[in-house]
XYZ file of C-alpha atoms in Angstrom:
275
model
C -10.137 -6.784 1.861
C -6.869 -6.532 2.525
C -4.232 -6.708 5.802
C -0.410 -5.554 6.305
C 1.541 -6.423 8.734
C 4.781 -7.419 10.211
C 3.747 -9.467 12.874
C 4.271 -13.048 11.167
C 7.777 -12.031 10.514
C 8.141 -10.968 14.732
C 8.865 -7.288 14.758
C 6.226 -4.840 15.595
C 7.504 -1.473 14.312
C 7.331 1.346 11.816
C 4.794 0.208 9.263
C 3.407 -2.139 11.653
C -0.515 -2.276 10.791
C -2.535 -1.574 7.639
C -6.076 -2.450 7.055
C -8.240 -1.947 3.869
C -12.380 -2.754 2.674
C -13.101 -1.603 -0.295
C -15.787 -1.929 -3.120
C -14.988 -1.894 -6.903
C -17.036 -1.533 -9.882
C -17.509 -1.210 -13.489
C -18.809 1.729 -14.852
C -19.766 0.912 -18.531
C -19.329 -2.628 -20.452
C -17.526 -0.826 -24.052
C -17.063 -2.441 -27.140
C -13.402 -4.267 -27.557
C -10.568 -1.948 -27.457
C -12.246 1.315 -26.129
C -11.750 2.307 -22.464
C -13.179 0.843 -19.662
C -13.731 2.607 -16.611
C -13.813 1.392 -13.034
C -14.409 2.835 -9.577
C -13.383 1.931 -6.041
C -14.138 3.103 -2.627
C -12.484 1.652 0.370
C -11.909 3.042 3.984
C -8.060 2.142 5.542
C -6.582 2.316 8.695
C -3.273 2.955 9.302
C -0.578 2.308 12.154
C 2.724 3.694 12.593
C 5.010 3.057 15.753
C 8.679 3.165 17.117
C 11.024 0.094 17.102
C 10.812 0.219 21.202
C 6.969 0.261 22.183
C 8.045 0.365 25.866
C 9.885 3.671 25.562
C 8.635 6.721 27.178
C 11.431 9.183 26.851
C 10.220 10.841 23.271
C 13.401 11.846 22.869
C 14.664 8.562 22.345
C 11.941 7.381 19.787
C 13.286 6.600 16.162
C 9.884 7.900 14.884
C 6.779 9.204 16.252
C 3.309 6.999 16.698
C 1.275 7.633 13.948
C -2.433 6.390 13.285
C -3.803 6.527 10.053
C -7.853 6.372 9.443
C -8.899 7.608 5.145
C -11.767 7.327 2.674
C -10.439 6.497 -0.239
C -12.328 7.473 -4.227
C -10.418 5.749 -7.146
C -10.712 5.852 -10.674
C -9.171 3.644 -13.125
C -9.220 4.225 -16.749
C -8.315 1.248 -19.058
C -7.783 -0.145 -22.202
C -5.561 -2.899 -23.724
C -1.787 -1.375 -22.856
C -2.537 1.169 -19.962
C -4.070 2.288 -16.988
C -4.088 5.539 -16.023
C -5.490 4.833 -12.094
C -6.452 8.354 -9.951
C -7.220 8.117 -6.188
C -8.227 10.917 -3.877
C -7.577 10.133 -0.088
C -9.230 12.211 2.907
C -8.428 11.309 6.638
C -7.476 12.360 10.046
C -4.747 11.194 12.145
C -4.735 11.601 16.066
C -6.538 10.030 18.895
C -9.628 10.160 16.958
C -7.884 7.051 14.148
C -8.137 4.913 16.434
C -4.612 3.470 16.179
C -3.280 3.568 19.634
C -6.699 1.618 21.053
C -6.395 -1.010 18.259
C -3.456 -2.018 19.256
C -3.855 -1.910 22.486
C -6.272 -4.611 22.296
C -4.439 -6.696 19.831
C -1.670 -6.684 22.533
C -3.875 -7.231 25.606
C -5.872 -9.936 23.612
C -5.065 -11.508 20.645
C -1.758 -11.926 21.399
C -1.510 -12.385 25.212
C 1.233 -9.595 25.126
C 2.035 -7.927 28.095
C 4.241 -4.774 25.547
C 1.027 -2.392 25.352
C 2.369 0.459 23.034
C 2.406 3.899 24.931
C 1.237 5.565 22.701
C 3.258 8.837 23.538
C 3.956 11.743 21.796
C 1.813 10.545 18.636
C 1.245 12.695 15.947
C -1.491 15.504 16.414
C -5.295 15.305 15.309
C -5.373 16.994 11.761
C -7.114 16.584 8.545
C -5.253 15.276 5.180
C -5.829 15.436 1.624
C -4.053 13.838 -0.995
C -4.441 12.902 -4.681
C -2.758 10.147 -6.070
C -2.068 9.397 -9.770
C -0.506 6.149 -11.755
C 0.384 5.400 -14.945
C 0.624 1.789 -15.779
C 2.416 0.471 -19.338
C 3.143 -3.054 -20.159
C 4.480 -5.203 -22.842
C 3.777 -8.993 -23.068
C 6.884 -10.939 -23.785
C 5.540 -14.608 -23.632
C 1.786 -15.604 -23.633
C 0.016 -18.446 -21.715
C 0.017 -20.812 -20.439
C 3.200 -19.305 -18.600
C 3.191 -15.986 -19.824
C 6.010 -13.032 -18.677
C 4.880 -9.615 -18.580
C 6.827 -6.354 -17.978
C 5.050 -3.127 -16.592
C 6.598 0.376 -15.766
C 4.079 1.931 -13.807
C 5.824 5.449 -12.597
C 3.452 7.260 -10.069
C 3.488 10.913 -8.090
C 1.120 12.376 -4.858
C 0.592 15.892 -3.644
C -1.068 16.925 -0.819
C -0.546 17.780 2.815
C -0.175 13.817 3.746
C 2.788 13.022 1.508
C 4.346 14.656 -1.732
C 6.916 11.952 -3.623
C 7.256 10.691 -7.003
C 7.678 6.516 -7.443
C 9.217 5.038 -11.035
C 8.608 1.600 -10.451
C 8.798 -1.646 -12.198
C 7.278 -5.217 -12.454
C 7.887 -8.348 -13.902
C 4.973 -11.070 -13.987
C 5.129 -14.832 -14.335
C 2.348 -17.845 -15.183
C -1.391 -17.823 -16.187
C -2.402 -14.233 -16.278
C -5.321 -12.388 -18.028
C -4.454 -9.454 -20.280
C -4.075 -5.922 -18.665
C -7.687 -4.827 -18.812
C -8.556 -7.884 -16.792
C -6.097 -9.347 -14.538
C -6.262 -9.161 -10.814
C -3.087 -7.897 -10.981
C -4.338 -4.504 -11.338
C -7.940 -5.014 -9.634
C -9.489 -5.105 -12.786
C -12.892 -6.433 -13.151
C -14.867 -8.232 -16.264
C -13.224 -12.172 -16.355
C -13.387 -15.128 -13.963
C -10.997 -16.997 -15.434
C -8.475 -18.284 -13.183
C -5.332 -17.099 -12.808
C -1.915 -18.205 -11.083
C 1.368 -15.654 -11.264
C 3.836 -14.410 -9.402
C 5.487 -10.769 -9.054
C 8.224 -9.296 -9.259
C 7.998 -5.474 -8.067
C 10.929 -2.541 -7.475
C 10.633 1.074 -7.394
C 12.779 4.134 -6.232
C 10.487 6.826 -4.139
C 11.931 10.634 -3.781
C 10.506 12.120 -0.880
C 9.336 15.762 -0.583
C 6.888 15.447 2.456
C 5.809 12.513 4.552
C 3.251 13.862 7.111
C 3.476 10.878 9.450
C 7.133 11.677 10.262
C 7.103 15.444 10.114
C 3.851 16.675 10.570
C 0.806 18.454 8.525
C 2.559 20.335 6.080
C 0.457 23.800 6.822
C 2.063 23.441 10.168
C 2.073 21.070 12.860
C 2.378 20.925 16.855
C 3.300 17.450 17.853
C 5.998 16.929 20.739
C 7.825 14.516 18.547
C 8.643 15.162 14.583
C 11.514 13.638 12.173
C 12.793 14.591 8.800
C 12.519 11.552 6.312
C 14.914 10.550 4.091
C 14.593 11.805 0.791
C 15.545 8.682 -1.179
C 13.510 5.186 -0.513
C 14.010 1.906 -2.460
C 10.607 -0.561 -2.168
C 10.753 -3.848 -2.952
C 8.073 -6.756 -3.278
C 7.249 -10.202 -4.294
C 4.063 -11.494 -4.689
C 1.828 -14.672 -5.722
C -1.613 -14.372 -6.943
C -4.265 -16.993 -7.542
C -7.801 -16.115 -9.612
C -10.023 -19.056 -8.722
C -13.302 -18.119 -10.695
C -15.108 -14.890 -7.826
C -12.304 -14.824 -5.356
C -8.930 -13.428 -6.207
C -5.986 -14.145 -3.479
C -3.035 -11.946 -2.647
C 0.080 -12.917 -0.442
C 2.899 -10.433 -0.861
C 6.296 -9.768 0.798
C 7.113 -5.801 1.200
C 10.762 -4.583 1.862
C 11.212 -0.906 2.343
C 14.832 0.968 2.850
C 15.094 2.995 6.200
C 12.318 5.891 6.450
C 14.703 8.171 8.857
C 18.310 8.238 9.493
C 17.434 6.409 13.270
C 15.393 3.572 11.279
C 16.169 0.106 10.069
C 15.028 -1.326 7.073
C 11.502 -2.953 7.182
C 9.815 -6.325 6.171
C 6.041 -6.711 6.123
C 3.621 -8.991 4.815
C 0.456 -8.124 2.784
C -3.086 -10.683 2.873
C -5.430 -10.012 0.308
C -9.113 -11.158 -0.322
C -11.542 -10.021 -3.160
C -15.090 -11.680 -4.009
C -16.636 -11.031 -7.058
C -20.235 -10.404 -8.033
């Protein structure tokens, strides 16, 4: 399982809400230093909003609502200096992603917060498709029991959710597993515990980001924006291993989406039980 959000750090904008369940598994149990293959399935939900969730002038929004709601199939295929890591997403966005009633009860409940959204102008009911592909590298530069690891993992999407490419980097310090087994990549097959921390950076060119400016075969919402093309992304991240359950806290920074957009600070929980 796994939560984003910005609330802890008191804004409630953009990025505001993501939530993820998922299910991982090993496919076959090969000999050392053949592949290893692993599949996941996990269902998200998604929420996108302006900076001002009082406004009702559309005009004035610095991005349109947005709710999110995707099956996600992944495959992962491993050995002892890569992952190549394949996902296909398939959702809907639009009243029926149930964004604008989640948080309407988070802010008439939870958090005794008389702000409901509006929920106005939020980007129409259609169906997305997307396939996502990563390629992860790393080199060891110091081993346990504080080891440092470097990764380049650059990645690229198509589809009529979002089209970009990502280079990105990482840097990885303390007790970790090797690639094919670390938490740091989801990987299954050792309960050993582990403690790091991460460093991550990457640089995302944007050709199409559907929750900005639409379904990319053509789109009829009241309120669409162009994206910037250029992104920079930005994370740090501790990790602890302790035998079946694997613990994420993270710290996301993302450069403005739009040219009306600030920068944007999140925070991501992550739980995972093994079996």
């Amino acid at each position: 399982m796994r939560h984003d959000n910005d609330f802890l750090l008191f804004t409630d904008r953009y990025y505001t809400t993501g939530s993820f369940i998922g299910w991982h598994t090993l496919l076959n149990t090969p000999n050392k230093g053949l592949d290893r293959w692993q599949y996941s399935l996990f269902i998200q939900q998604e929420l996108y909003t302006p900076a001002d969730l009082l406004e009702t002038e559309i005009r004035r929004f610095d991005r349109p609502y947005a709710g999110f709601l995707g099956l996600t199939n992944g495959l992962q295929l491993t050995n002892h200096r890569r992952i190549l890591d394949f996902k296909v997403t398939l959702g809907i966005t639009g009243p029926f992603s149930g964004g604008a009633g989640i948080q309407e009860v988070f802010h008439s409940t939870a958090s005794n917060d008389a702000r409901i959204p509006v929920w106005l102008g939020q980007i129409n009911t259609s169906a997305f498709g997307n396939l996502y592909a990563t390629y992860i590298r790393e080199w060891q530069w110091q081993p346990n029991p504080f080891s440092v690891h470097f990764a380049a993992s650059p990645s690229a999407t198509i589809g009529n959710r979002d089209i970009y490419a990502q280079p990105e980097v990482a840097f990885f310090f303390g007790r970790r597993d090797p690639i094919g087994t670390t938490s740091a990549y989801n990987q299954l097959g050792s309960i050993k515990n582990e403690y790091f921390f991460a460093i991550r950076m990457a640089y995302r060119y944007v050709f199409h980001n559907a929750l900005l400016e639409g379904n990319l075969i053509g789109d009829s919402s009241s309120f669409l924006i162009d994206p910037y093309k250029n992104m920079f992304l930005y994370s740090f991240e501790a990790n602890a291993r302790l035998k079946r359950f694997n613990l994420l806290i993270a710290y996301n920074f993302a450069t403005p989406q739009t040219r009306k957009t600030d920068p944007h600070l999140f925070m991501t929980f992550g739980v995972t039980r093994a079996f």
